Each structure stands twice: as structure tokens, then as C-alpha cells.
Amino acid sequence: MDAQFMVSLALIVATFGLYIGIAIYNKARATSDFYVASRGVPPVFNGMAIGADWMSAASFIGMAGTIMVLGYDGLAYIMGWTGGYLLLTFLLAPQLRKYGRYTVPEFIGDRYRSNTARLIAAVATIIISFTYSIGQLSGSGVVIGRLLEVNTVIGTLIGVVLIAFYSALGGMKGITWTQVAQYLVLIIAYLIPVIFMSLQLTQNPMPWLSYGDVISEMRVLDQELGISEYVVPFTENTKWQFIALMFTLMAGTAGLPHVIVRFYTVATMKAARWSGAWALLFIGLLYLSAPAYAAFSRFILMTEVAGSSLNNLPAWTQAWVDTGRLSLADSNSDGVLQWTELVISNDIVVMATPEIAGLGIFVIGLMAAGAMAAALSTAGGLMIAISAALSHDIYFRSINPQASEEKRLFVGRLSIVLATIAAGLIALNPPGAITQIVAWAFALASGSFFPALLLGVWWKRANGPGVIAGMITGLSVTLGYIFAAKYGGFTILGIIDTGAGVFGATAAILANIIVSLMTAPPSQQTQDEVTDLRYPEQIEYKDGEYWLKDDAK
């Protein structure tokens, strides 16, 4: 057994021990612990937990690889995923926190006074979170597969067991503090290799400032090899696809149920806004580093691997070939590996980077621990969202309103275990790359929740029939477009499956507005409640006038 394996395993086991210890210490004893961590999380820690919840396997493992393969066109992922936080922080999170519910479907059901809308929203939560979790479990399979030098299928199964255990135990309270620890692990693991590579290649420890020099050198290499230039826009996809993907990721971010519920874990509207601000800072650290990763890895591959004799390749290549994520085909039989003969999966670029750059066994182990933290933290948040939809919105609010607290906790934990196993089985043979699967989840969120929440907070005329029509139309259009584009080759303006949210959101907003205007308006009390959401907590809107709470008018 080699030293690398032992170091990586020791780091992963140590960090897992930390997460499980935190989950046991913060075991959920009441339903408010399980769903919203008793609304007692300070904004700076909530910002870290949001960052960990957010920076999934797709961000940590897949995004730099996607940028490396797509070049300029991959920036739509960074701009969309970061921009969505601004939408969420300013347009939705504080208002939803003021409404004071446990879940997004519960907000939709109570705001629109419709049980049917709540049930549709609960089903949509399960579909979106389930799709997203397939990407996370697929990511954990890549990491564990490489670490244990087994097929990614066995790696995925190990990930399923771990996630089911600690999500079911701690609920939202345990997961929040686990995610704070996971954020610290994953950001340290992400930044150390990119800082070292920056020092190696440019003698500058600030990759965010130095990677421009490497890109200038790569432009020359691209021209010499006669391949499409890394920095030229729209070589992989059309301009419309770039815009559609960016919109889909932004609107999807603002409508993702497992992210929105994080804003319910703080005490006030002001704390919800500050959580968003802190989250943006913590997320920015990783997202600003991803383009540097992509550039450095591509440069090292172009200069040190491409052009080498097939008998004289670096040792790390063989280990990745064994996982099935790297293929080296000598198609012209000249014994030399050309750049075009190197086929590298988007999902291994970040994981392979420390090995590509020869950064030593500790950094490689740290990277594995960080990638596992990223996959596990998001999967935990997703499982809580699925569990809340099943146990709170469907079981407690619709099937058995008299259920005791113990019974609700039992149903919540059981649904986490079943959902993790089901997602893990699909992740054994994932239908696409990690970033692609995750983009579908965002498309579904932007077609269903984003319009329902946006109009629910900012248009008091929106009513129950309108939101039902909007969510069904948005989900149908989004799903229909994903299938038509992926399997039928059907596209509009070159927009492929990952940009489907732009059509879903447009259709949902139109359906909601048209049906709301054709049916009776909500009650005056509901309209006053919606107006009240837009103002700070100390101001209340009642009977057409503004009041200071607990004070004379």
C-alpha cells in the first residue's frame, strides 16, 4: 500500500470523524432543530454553511474542468452561479425569512392559500433536489474511486452510506455546523494547490493576478497547434446559449429550495441579508480561483504531457486511466501523444491538478478531503430539502396533521435514507457530466420556483390558480426542452439542454400572470401580507397604513 493512499485515507477519515462528531453533538431533538436549526445560526457562520451547501461537487470538482474544456464559454457557469446570489440576497431571501416558515413549499402554500400549490411545490422540490444529488453522488464516486483505486461505481456506493448516516442523524442543526467545518476544509484544499501552481509557473503567489500571463502563453501555443483558441468567445456554443445558460443558473440559484431554506436558519431579516453578503464573499474565494485552475492545468498538460512519448508519460496518468476518466489514444500510431489525442473528463481536472503539478502527497490527500467535503455538504443539504418536502409538506401538512414530534422526526430520517439510496443507484451510471446534471436541476428550479417566489413576493395580485398554472407550465416546458435538446437534437437559437431554464421561466411567469388576471384576486388580508413582506421587521403594513410594531401609529 503506497504512502499516497495512506495519507489521503488518513485525511479523509479524520475529516469524516470531525463531521460525524459534529452531527452527533448537534443531534436534532425537535422538529425546529431538524428543519431550521432552531433559527439560531449567526450570519457569518450561516454564510459559511451556505457556501459549503452551494459549492457542490460541480463547483469544486467540475467547474474548473468545464472552463478548461470550454474556454471562454465556460465563464457562463461562474457568472450565473455567482450572480444568482445577488438576486437571492436582494429579491427573495429577507422577504421569505420574514414570512417565517420551515420550507419553500410551505411558503408557497400559505402565501397563495393553496394546498394544491404546496403539494406541487413539494413534488418539484423532490425532483430538483434529487436531480442535483445525482451529480453530488457521482462526484463523491470520482473522488473515492481515485483514492481507493477502485471503479467509480464502488466509490459512489461508499458515498451513499456516509451521506445517509450523518444527514439523517443531525438534521438541519447538525448539517449547519458540519457545513461550517466542510467549508473550511474545502476552501483550504482548493486554494493551496492553485497558489502553489501559481508560484511554480509565474513566481507569484497570487493566482488571481498571475494567470493572465499563462493565458498569453497559451494563445501562442493554440495558434502553433492550430486548435480553437482558449480565450475566443462562442467557439463551443452560440452567444444565445451563453446568455440562456447564465440566466438559467442565476434564476435557478434564486429558486433552489435547499439554498433558500438556509436563510430560514437565522433570527431576522437583517441577519438573512448579512448571511447572503458573507456567503458571496466565501463563494467568491472559490469561484475567482476556478479560471486560474483551468488555465494552469491546461498549460501544464499542453507543455508537459502533450508531445511526450507514450512510453514516457508522467506516472499520474496511469492511475486516472484506471478510473475510466482519462483516455490516451495514439490514433496516428507515431508513439507520441498529441494534444488532440488526450481526452480528459471535465470531472477530474481539479482532482488531478496536484498530481499534474507534482505538489506532493499531503496536498493530493488534502484535495481529496476537500472534494469529499464539497460533495457531502451539498448532498446533506439536498437530503434535508427532500426530507422536509416529504415529511413536513406532504406527510404532516397533508396526510397526518396530528403526527407527534417523534413520528415526524422518524419520517424525516427515513425519507433521507431512502432518497440517498435512490439517488445513489442512478449516480452509478450518471446521464451526463457533473456540471451538466447540476445545470438541469437549476433549469428546473428556474422554471418552477423562481417565478412562483418572485411573483409571490413582488406582485400581490398573483393567486393560487396562477401559481399552479405557472409551476406546471414551467416544469413541463423545462423538462420537455431538456429531453428534446439532449435526445432529439432540437434547439432554438442554438440553446442546448443546459439553457432550458430561460424557456421554462418565461412560460411560468406568463402562465402565472395570465391565469391570475383571469381569476379572482387574493383576499385583502393576503395582499396586505405581501406588501408587509417588503418592509423591515419593525414596520408592519395593516389596513392600508404603516405601523411601527408594538408602538402607537
Coordinates of C-alpha atoms in Angstrom, one line a residue:
M1 CA 0.0 0.0 0.0
D2 CA 1.6 3.3 -1.1
A3 CA 2.3 6.4 1.0
Q4 CA -0.1 8.5 -1.1
F5 CA -3.0 6.2 -0.3
M6 CA -2.3 6.2 3.4
V7 CA -2.0 10.0 3.6
S8 CA -5.2 10.6 1.6
L9 CA -7.1 8.0 3.6
A10 CA -5.9 9.4 6.9
L11 CA -7.0 12.9 5.9
I12 CA -10.4 11.8 4.7
V13 CA -11.1 9.6 7.7
A14 CA -10.0 12.4 10.1
T15 CA -12.4 14.9 8.4
F16 CA -15.2 12.4 8.3
G17 CA -14.7 11.8 12.0
L18 CA -15.0 15.6 12.6
Y19 CA -18.2 15.8 10.6
I20 CA -19.9 12.8 12.3
G21 CA -18.7 14.1 15.7
I22 CA -20.3 17.5 15.0
A23 CA -23.6 15.8 13.8
I24 CA -23.8 13.6 17.0
Y25 CA -23.0 16.6 19.2
N26 CA -25.7 18.7 17.5
K27 CA -28.3 15.9 17.1
A28 CA -31.7 17.2 16.2
R29 CA -34.1 16.7 19.2
A30 CA -37.0 18.8 18.0
T31 CA -38.6 19.4 14.6
S32 CA -37.4 23.1 14.6
D33 CA -33.8 21.7 15.1
F34 CA -34.3 19.3 12.2
Y35 CA -35.7 21.8 9.7
V36 CA -34.3 25.2 10.6
A37 CA -31.7 24.7 13.3
S38 CA -34.0 26.5 15.8
R39 CA -33.3 29.7 13.8
G40 CA -30.2 30.4 15.9
V41 CA -27.3 30.4 13.5
P42 CA -25.1 33.6 13.4
P43 CA -24.9 35.3 9.9
V44 CA -21.1 34.7 9.4
F45 CA -21.4 31.0 10.2
N46 CA -24.6 30.8 8.1
G47 CA -22.6 32.4 5.3
M48 CA -20.0 29.6 5.5
A49 CA -22.7 26.9 5.7
I50 CA -24.4 28.5 2.6
G51 CA -21.0 28.5 0.9
A52 CA -20.5 24.8 1.6
D53 CA -24.1 23.9 0.7
W54 CA -23.6 25.8 -2.5
M55 CA -20.1 24.8 -3.6
S56 CA -21.0 21.3 -4.6
A57 CA -19.0 18.6 -6.3
A58 CA -20.0 20.5 -9.5
S59 CA -18.2 23.7 -8.3
F60 CA -15.3 22.0 -6.6
I61 CA -14.6 19.1 -9.0
G62 CA -16.4 20.0 -12.2
M63 CA -16.3 23.7 -12.8
A64 CA -12.5 24.3 -13.4
G65 CA -12.6 21.3 -15.8
T66 CA -15.6 22.7 -17.6
I67 CA -13.8 26.0 -18.1
M68 CA -10.6 24.2 -19.2
V69 CA -12.6 22.3 -21.9
L70 CA -14.9 25.1 -23.0
G71 CA -12.5 28.1 -22.5
Y72 CA -14.3 31.4 -22.5
D73 CA -17.8 29.8 -22.9
G74 CA -17.3 28.1 -19.5
L75 CA -17.4 31.5 -17.8
A76 CA -21.2 31.4 -18.1
Y77 CA -21.1 29.0 -15.1
I78 CA -19.2 31.3 -12.9
M79 CA -21.2 34.4 -13.8
G80 CA -24.5 32.6 -13.5
W81 CA -23.8 30.9 -10.2
T82 CA -22.4 34.0 -8.6
G83 CA -24.9 36.5 -10.0
G84 CA -27.7 34.3 -8.7
Y85 CA -26.7 35.1 -5.1
L86 CA -27.3 38.8 -5.7
L87 CA -30.8 38.0 -7.0
L88 CA -31.5 35.8 -4.0
T89 CA -30.0 38.2 -1.4
F90 CA -31.8 41.3 -2.6
L91 CA -35.0 40.0 -4.1
L92 CA -36.1 37.0 -2.1
A93 CA -34.2 35.8 1.0
P94 CA -35.0 38.6 3.5
Q95 CA -38.7 38.6 2.5
L96 CA -39.0 34.8 2.7
R97 CA -37.3 34.9 6.2
K98 CA -39.9 37.5 7.4
Y99 CA -42.7 35.2 6.4
G100 CA -41.3 32.7 8.9
R101 CA -42.0 29.2 7.5
Y102 CA -39.9 26.0 7.5
T103 CA -39.8 25.2 3.8
V104 CA -40.2 26.8 0.4
P105 CA -43.4 24.7 -0.4
E106 CA -44.9 25.8 2.9
F107 CA -44.3 29.4 1.9
I108 CA -45.9 28.8 -1.5
G109 CA -48.9 27.0 0.1
D110 CA -49.5 29.7 2.7
R111 CA -48.8 32.8 0.5
Y112 CA -51.1 31.6 -2.3
R113 CA -53.6 30.0 0.2
S114 CA -53.5 26.7 -1.8
N115 CA -52.8 23.2 -0.6
T116 CA -52.5 22.0 -4.3
A117 CA -49.8 24.6 -4.9
R118 CA -47.9 23.4 -1.8
L119 CA -48.1 19.8 -2.9
I120 CA -46.9 20.7 -6.5
A121 CA -44.0 22.7 -4.9
A122 CA -43.2 19.7 -2.6
V123 CA -43.0 17.4 -5.7
A124 CA -40.9 20.0 -7.5
T125 CA -38.5 20.2 -4.5
I126 CA -38.1 16.5 -4.6
I127 CA -37.5 16.4 -8.4
I128 CA -34.9 19.3 -8.3
S129 CA -33.1 18.1 -5.2
F130 CA -33.0 14.6 -6.5
T131 CA -31.5 15.6 -9.8
Y132 CA -28.9 17.7 -8.1
S133 CA -28.0 15.0 -5.6
I134 CA -27.2 12.6 -8.5
G135 CA -24.4 15.0 -9.5
Q136 CA -23.1 15.1 -5.9
L137 CA -23.0 11.3 -5.5
S138 CA -21.4 10.9 -8.9
G139 CA -18.7 13.4 -7.7
S140 CA -18.1 11.5 -4.5
G141 CA -17.7 8.4 -6.6
V142 CA -14.9 10.1 -8.7
V143 CA -13.0 11.0 -5.5
I144 CA -13.4 7.8 -3.6
G145 CA -12.8 5.8 -6.8
R146 CA -9.4 7.5 -7.4
L147 CA -8.4 7.4 -3.7
L148 CA -9.1 3.7 -3.2
E149 CA -8.1 2.9 -6.8
V150 CA -11.4 1.2 -7.5
N151 CA -14.1 1.8 -10.1
T152 CA -16.2 5.0 -9.5
V153 CA -19.3 2.7 -9.0
I154 CA -17.9 1.3 -5.7
G155 CA -16.8 4.9 -4.7
T156 CA -20.4 6.1 -5.2
L157 CA -21.9 3.4 -3.0
I158 CA -19.5 4.3 -0.2
G159 CA -20.5 8.0 -0.5
V160 CA -24.2 7.0 -0.3
V161 CA -23.7 5.2 3.1
L162 CA -21.8 8.1 4.6
I163 CA -24.3 10.8 3.5
A164 CA -27.4 8.8 4.6
F165 CA -25.8 8.3 8.1
Y166 CA -24.9 11.9 9.1
S167 CA -27.8 13.7 7.3
A168 CA -30.4 11.5 9.0
L169 CA -28.8 12.0 12.4
G170 CA -28.2 15.7 12.7
G171 CA -31.0 17.2 10.6
M172 CA -30.5 20.9 9.7
K173 CA -28.9 21.7 13.1
G174 CA -26.2 19.1 12.7
I175 CA -25.8 19.8 9.0
T176 CA -25.3 23.5 9.5
W177 CA -22.3 23.1 11.8
T178 CA -21.0 20.2 9.8
Q179 CA -21.1 22.5 6.7
V180 CA -19.1 25.2 8.5
A181 CA -16.3 22.6 9.1
Q182 CA -16.7 21.4 5.5
Y183 CA -16.4 24.9 4.1
L184 CA -13.1 25.4 5.9
V185 CA -11.8 22.1 4.7
L186 CA -12.8 22.5 1.1
I187 CA -11.6 26.2 0.7
I188 CA -8.2 25.4 2.2
A189 CA -7.9 22.3 -0.1
Y190 CA -8.9 24.3 -3.1
L191 CA -6.6 27.3 -2.6
I192 CA -3.4 25.6 -1.6
P193 CA -2.8 23.8 -5.0
V194 CA -3.7 26.8 -7.1
I195 CA -1.4 29.1 -5.0
F196 CA 1.5 26.6 -5.4
M197 CA 0.9 26.2 -9.1
S198 CA 0.9 30.0 -9.5
L199 CA 4.3 30.1 -7.7
Q200 CA 5.7 27.3 -9.9
L201 CA 4.6 28.8 -13.2
T202 CA 4.8 32.6 -12.6
Q203 CA 6.8 33.0 -9.3
N204 CA 3.7 34.9 -8.0
P205 CA 1.7 33.5 -5.1
M206 CA -1.5 35.3 -6.2
P207 CA -3.1 33.1 -8.9
W208 CA -5.9 35.7 -9.5
L209 CA -3.4 38.2 -10.7
S210 CA -0.8 35.9 -12.3
Y211 CA -2.9 33.6 -14.6
G212 CA -3.2 36.3 -17.3
D213 CA 0.5 35.7 -18.1
V214 CA -0.1 32.0 -18.6
I215 CA -3.1 32.6 -20.8
S216 CA -1.0 34.9 -23.0
E217 CA 1.5 32.0 -23.5
M218 CA -1.4 29.6 -24.2
R219 CA -2.6 31.8 -27.0
V220 CA 0.7 31.3 -28.8
L221 CA 0.5 27.5 -28.2
D222 CA -3.0 27.3 -29.5
Q223 CA -2.0 29.1 -32.7
E224 CA 1.0 26.8 -33.2
L225 CA -1.2 23.7 -32.7
G226 CA -3.9 25.1 -34.9
I227 CA -6.7 24.4 -32.3
S228 CA -9.6 26.7 -31.3
E229 CA -8.2 29.5 -29.1
Y230 CA -8.9 29.2 -25.4
V231 CA -9.9 32.9 -24.9
V232 CA -12.0 33.4 -28.1
P233 CA -15.7 33.5 -27.1
F234 CA -18.5 31.4 -28.5
T235 CA -16.3 28.7 -30.1
E236 CA -18.1 25.8 -28.4
N237 CA -21.7 27.3 -28.2
T238 CA -23.7 30.2 -29.6
K239 CA -24.0 33.6 -28.0
W240 CA -27.6 32.8 -27.2
Q241 CA -26.6 29.6 -25.4
F242 CA -24.1 31.6 -23.3
I243 CA -26.9 34.1 -22.2
A244 CA -29.5 31.4 -21.7
L245 CA -27.1 29.3 -19.5
M246 CA -26.2 32.3 -17.5
F247 CA -29.9 33.2 -16.9
T248 CA -30.8 29.6 -16.1
L249 CA -28.1 29.4 -13.4
M250 CA -28.9 32.8 -11.9
A251 CA -32.7 32.2 -11.7
G252 CA -32.1 28.6 -10.6
T253 CA -29.8 29.8 -7.8
A254 CA -32.6 32.2 -6.6
G255 CA -35.1 29.3 -6.7
L256 CA -33.2 26.4 -5.3
P257 CA -35.1 25.1 -2.2
H258 CA -32.1 23.7 -0.4
V259 CA -30.3 27.1 -0.6
I260 CA -33.3 29.2 0.3
V261 CA -34.0 27.1 3.4
R262 CA -30.6 28.1 4.7
F263 CA -31.9 31.7 5.1
Y264 CA -34.6 30.4 7.4
T265 CA -32.0 29.3 10.0
V266 CA -31.2 32.9 11.1
A267 CA -33.1 35.1 13.6
T268 CA -34.1 38.2 11.5
M269 CA -34.4 39.7 8.0
K270 CA -31.3 41.7 8.6
A271 CA -29.4 38.5 9.5
A272 CA -30.7 36.9 6.3
R273 CA -29.2 39.8 4.2
W274 CA -25.9 39.6 6.0
S275 CA -25.8 35.8 5.5
G276 CA -26.1 36.5 1.8
A277 CA -23.3 39.0 1.9
W278 CA -21.0 36.7 3.8
A279 CA -21.9 33.8 1.5
L280 CA -21.0 35.8 -1.6
L281 CA -17.5 36.6 -0.1
F282 CA -16.9 32.9 0.8
I283 CA -18.2 31.6 -2.5
G284 CA -16.2 34.3 -4.4
L285 CA -12.9 32.8 -3.0
L286 CA -13.5 29.6 -4.9
Y287 CA -15.2 31.0 -8.0
L288 CA -12.4 33.5 -8.7
S289 CA -9.9 30.7 -8.4
A290 CA -11.5 28.3 -10.8
P291 CA -10.4 30.1 -14.0
A292 CA -6.8 30.2 -12.7
Y293 CA -7.0 26.4 -12.1
A294 CA -8.3 25.8 -15.6
A295 CA -5.6 27.9 -17.2
F296 CA -2.7 26.4 -15.1
S297 CA -3.8 22.8 -15.7
R298 CA -4.3 23.3 -19.4
F299 CA -0.9 24.9 -19.7
I300 CA 0.9 22.1 -17.8
L301 CA -1.0 19.4 -19.9
M302 CA -0.1 21.2 -23.2
T303 CA 3.6 21.7 -22.3
E304 CA 4.4 18.6 -20.2
V305 CA 2.0 15.8 -21.3
A306 CA 1.1 16.6 -24.9
G307 CA 4.1 15.9 -27.2
S308 CA 5.5 13.2 -24.8
S309 CA 6.3 9.7 -25.9
L310 CA 3.6 7.2 -24.9
N311 CA 6.2 5.1 -23.1
N312 CA 7.4 8.1 -21.1
L313 CA 4.2 9.7 -19.7
P314 CA 4.0 11.0 -16.1
A315 CA 3.1 8.3 -13.5
W316 CA -0.2 10.0 -12.5
T317 CA -1.7 9.4 -16.0
Q318 CA -2.0 5.6 -15.4
A319 CA -3.9 5.9 -12.2
W320 CA -6.5 8.2 -13.8
V321 CA -6.7 5.9 -16.9
D322 CA -7.7 3.1 -14.5
T323 CA -10.7 5.1 -13.2
G324 CA -12.0 5.4 -16.8
R325 CA -12.0 9.2 -16.7
L326 CA -8.8 9.7 -18.9
S327 CA -8.1 8.2 -22.3
L328 CA -4.9 8.4 -24.3
A329 CA -5.3 7.2 -27.9
D330 CA -2.4 7.2 -30.2
S331 CA -4.7 7.5 -33.3
N332 CA -1.9 8.2 -35.8
S333 CA 0.4 5.4 -34.3
D334 CA 3.5 7.6 -34.1
G335 CA 4.2 6.7 -30.5
V336 CA 3.8 10.4 -29.4
L337 CA 0.7 11.7 -27.6
Q338 CA -0.7 14.7 -29.4
W339 CA -2.9 17.3 -27.7
T340 CA -5.9 16.2 -29.8
E341 CA -5.3 12.5 -28.7
L342 CA -5.6 13.4 -25.0
V343 CA -9.3 13.0 -23.9
I344 CA -9.7 14.2 -20.3
S345 CA -13.0 14.2 -18.4
N346 CA -14.1 17.6 -17.1
D347 CA -14.7 15.9 -13.7
I348 CA -11.0 15.0 -13.0
V349 CA -9.2 18.2 -13.8
V350 CA -9.2 19.7 -10.2
M351 CA -8.7 16.3 -8.6
A352 CA -5.7 15.5 -10.9
T353 CA -4.2 19.0 -10.6
P354 CA -1.9 18.4 -7.5
E355 CA -0.6 15.3 -9.3
I356 CA -0.2 17.1 -12.6
A357 CA 1.8 19.8 -10.9
G358 CA 3.8 17.4 -8.6
L359 CA 2.7 19.1 -5.4
G360 CA 3.4 16.2 -3.0
I361 CA 1.3 13.6 -1.3
F362 CA -0.1 15.8 1.5
V363 CA -1.6 18.3 -0.9
I364 CA -3.1 15.5 -3.0
G365 CA -4.7 14.0 0.1
L366 CA -6.0 17.4 1.2
M367 CA -7.6 17.9 -2.2
A368 CA -9.4 14.5 -1.9
A369 CA -10.7 15.5 1.6
G370 CA -11.8 18.9 0.2
A371 CA -13.6 17.3 -2.7
M372 CA -15.4 14.9 -0.4
A373 CA -16.4 17.9 1.8
A374 CA -17.9 19.6 -1.2
A375 CA -19.9 16.6 -2.4
L376 CA -21.0 15.7 1.1
S377 CA -22.0 19.2 2.3
T378 CA -24.3 19.8 -0.7
A379 CA -25.7 16.3 -0.7
G380 CA -26.6 16.7 3.0
G381 CA -28.4 20.0 2.3
L382 CA -30.3 18.4 -0.6
M383 CA -31.4 15.4 1.5
I384 CA -32.8 17.8 4.2
A385 CA -34.8 19.6 1.4
I386 CA -36.2 16.3 0.1
S387 CA -36.9 15.1 3.7
A388 CA -38.7 18.3 4.6
A389 CA -40.8 18.1 1.4
L390 CA -41.8 14.5 2.2
S391 CA -42.1 14.6 6.0
H392 CA -43.3 18.2 6.6
D393 CA -45.1 19.4 3.4
I394 CA -46.6 16.1 2.3
Y395 CA -46.9 13.9 5.4
F396 CA -47.5 16.4 8.2
R397 CA -49.4 19.2 6.3
S398 CA -51.5 16.9 4.1
I399 CA -51.6 13.3 5.3
N400 CA -51.3 13.3 9.1
P401 CA -51.6 16.8 10.8
Q402 CA -51.9 15.1 14.2
A403 CA -48.5 13.4 13.9
S404 CA -46.4 13.6 17.1
E405 CA -42.9 15.2 17.0
E406 CA -41.2 11.8 17.3
K407 CA -43.2 10.4 14.4
R408 CA -42.4 13.5 12.2
L409 CA -38.6 13.1 13.0
F410 CA -38.8 9.4 12.2
V411 CA -40.5 10.0 8.8
G412 CA -37.9 12.8 8.1
R413 CA -35.0 10.5 8.8
L414 CA -36.4 7.5 6.9
S415 CA -37.1 9.7 3.8
I416 CA -33.4 10.9 3.9
V417 CA -32.1 7.3 3.9
L418 CA -34.5 6.2 1.0
A419 CA -33.8 9.3 -1.1
T420 CA -30.0 8.9 -0.7
I421 CA -30.1 5.2 -1.8
A422 CA -32.4 6.0 -4.8
A423 CA -30.1 8.9 -6.0
G424 CA -27.0 6.7 -5.5
L425 CA -28.4 4.0 -7.7
I426 CA -28.9 6.5 -10.6
A427 CA -25.5 8.0 -9.9
L428 CA -23.9 4.6 -10.6
N429 CA -24.5 5.3 -14.3
P430 CA -25.0 9.1 -14.5
P431 CA -26.8 10.6 -17.5
G432 CA -24.2 13.3 -18.1
A433 CA -21.1 15.1 -16.7
I434 CA -21.5 16.5 -13.2
T435 CA -21.9 20.2 -14.3
Q436 CA -24.4 19.2 -16.9
I437 CA -26.6 17.2 -14.4
V438 CA -26.4 20.1 -12.0
A439 CA -27.4 22.6 -14.7
W440 CA -30.6 20.5 -15.3
A441 CA -31.5 20.9 -11.6
F442 CA -31.0 24.7 -12.0
A443 CA -33.1 24.8 -15.1
L444 CA -36.0 23.0 -13.3
A445 CA -35.7 25.5 -10.3
S446 CA -35.7 28.5 -12.6
G447 CA -38.8 27.1 -14.4
S448 CA -40.7 26.3 -11.3
F449 CA -39.7 28.1 -8.0
F450 CA -38.1 31.3 -9.3
P451 CA -41.3 32.6 -11.0
A452 CA -43.5 31.4 -8.1
L453 CA -41.4 33.1 -5.4
L454 CA -40.6 36.3 -7.4
L455 CA -44.3 37.0 -8.2
G456 CA -45.3 35.8 -4.7
V457 CA -43.2 38.4 -3.0
W458 CA -43.4 41.3 -5.5
W459 CA -46.8 41.0 -7.2
K460 CA -49.7 40.9 -4.7
R461 CA -52.2 40.1 -7.4
A462 CA -50.7 36.6 -8.0
N463 CA -53.1 34.0 -6.8
G464 CA -53.4 30.2 -6.2
P465 CA -54.7 29.2 -9.7
G466 CA -52.0 31.4 -11.2
V467 CA -49.1 29.8 -9.3
I468 CA -50.4 26.2 -10.0
A469 CA -50.6 27.0 -13.8
G470 CA -47.2 28.7 -13.6
M471 CA -45.4 25.8 -11.8
I472 CA -46.9 23.1 -14.0
T473 CA -46.2 25.0 -17.2
G474 CA -42.7 26.0 -16.2
L475 CA -41.8 22.4 -15.2
S476 CA -43.3 20.9 -18.3
V477 CA -41.6 23.3 -20.7
T478 CA -38.2 22.9 -19.0
L479 CA -38.4 19.1 -18.9
G480 CA -39.7 19.0 -22.4
Y481 CA -36.9 21.2 -23.7
I482 CA -34.2 19.3 -21.9
F483 CA -35.3 16.0 -23.4
A484 CA -35.9 17.5 -26.9
A485 CA -32.4 19.1 -26.9
K486 CA -30.5 16.2 -25.4
Y487 CA -32.1 13.3 -27.1
G488 CA -33.9 14.8 -30.1
G489 CA -31.3 17.3 -31.3
F490 CA -34.0 20.1 -31.2
T491 CA -32.7 23.6 -30.3
I492 CA -33.9 27.2 -30.6
L493 CA -31.2 29.8 -31.4
G494 CA -28.6 27.1 -30.6
I495 CA -29.7 26.9 -27.0
I496 CA -28.9 23.4 -25.7
D497 CA -30.4 21.4 -22.7
T498 CA -28.4 23.3 -20.1
G499 CA -30.1 26.6 -21.1
A500 CA -33.6 25.2 -20.9
G501 CA -34.5 27.4 -17.8
V502 CA -34.9 30.5 -19.9
F503 CA -37.9 29.0 -21.7
G504 CA -39.3 27.4 -18.5
A505 CA -39.1 30.7 -16.5
T506 CA -40.6 32.8 -19.3
A507 CA -43.5 30.3 -19.8
A508 CA -44.1 30.1 -16.0
I509 CA -44.2 33.9 -15.5
L510 CA -46.6 34.3 -18.4
A511 CA -48.9 31.5 -17.3
N512 CA -48.9 32.8 -13.7
I513 CA -49.8 36.4 -14.8
I514 CA -52.4 35.4 -17.4
V515 CA -54.3 32.9 -15.1
S516 CA -54.1 35.2 -12.1
L517 CA -55.6 38.1 -14.1
M518 CA -58.4 35.8 -15.4
T519 CA -59.4 34.5 -11.9
A520 CA -60.4 36.2 -8.6
P521 CA -57.8 38.3 -6.8
P522 CA -56.4 37.1 -3.5
S523 CA -58.1 38.4 -0.3
Q524 CA -57.2 41.8 1.0
Q525 CA -55.5 40.2 4.0
T526 CA -53.2 38.2 1.7
Q527 CA -52.4 41.3 -0.4
D528 CA -51.6 43.3 2.8
E529 CA -49.3 40.4 4.0
V530 CA -47.4 40.5 0.7
T531 CA -47.0 44.3 0.9
D532 CA -45.8 43.9 4.5
L533 CA -43.0 41.4 3.4
R534 CA -41.1 44.3 1.6
Y535 CA -40.5 46.3 4.7
P536 CA -38.1 45.9 7.6
E537 CA -39.3 43.9 10.6
Q538 CA -40.0 46.8 12.8
I539 CA -42.6 48.2 10.3
E540 CA -45.9 46.5 9.7
Y541 CA -48.5 47.1 6.9
K542 CA -52.1 46.9 8.1
D543 CA -55.4 48.2 6.8
G544 CA -53.7 50.3 4.1
E545 CA -51.3 52.1 6.6
Y546 CA -47.8 51.6 8.0
W547 CA -47.4 50.9 11.7
L548 CA -44.4 50.7 14.0
K549 CA -44.6 47.3 15.7
D550 CA -45.5 47.4 19.4
D551 CA -45.9 51.2 19.1
A552 CA -48.6 53.8 18.6
K553 CA -49.3 54.8 15.0

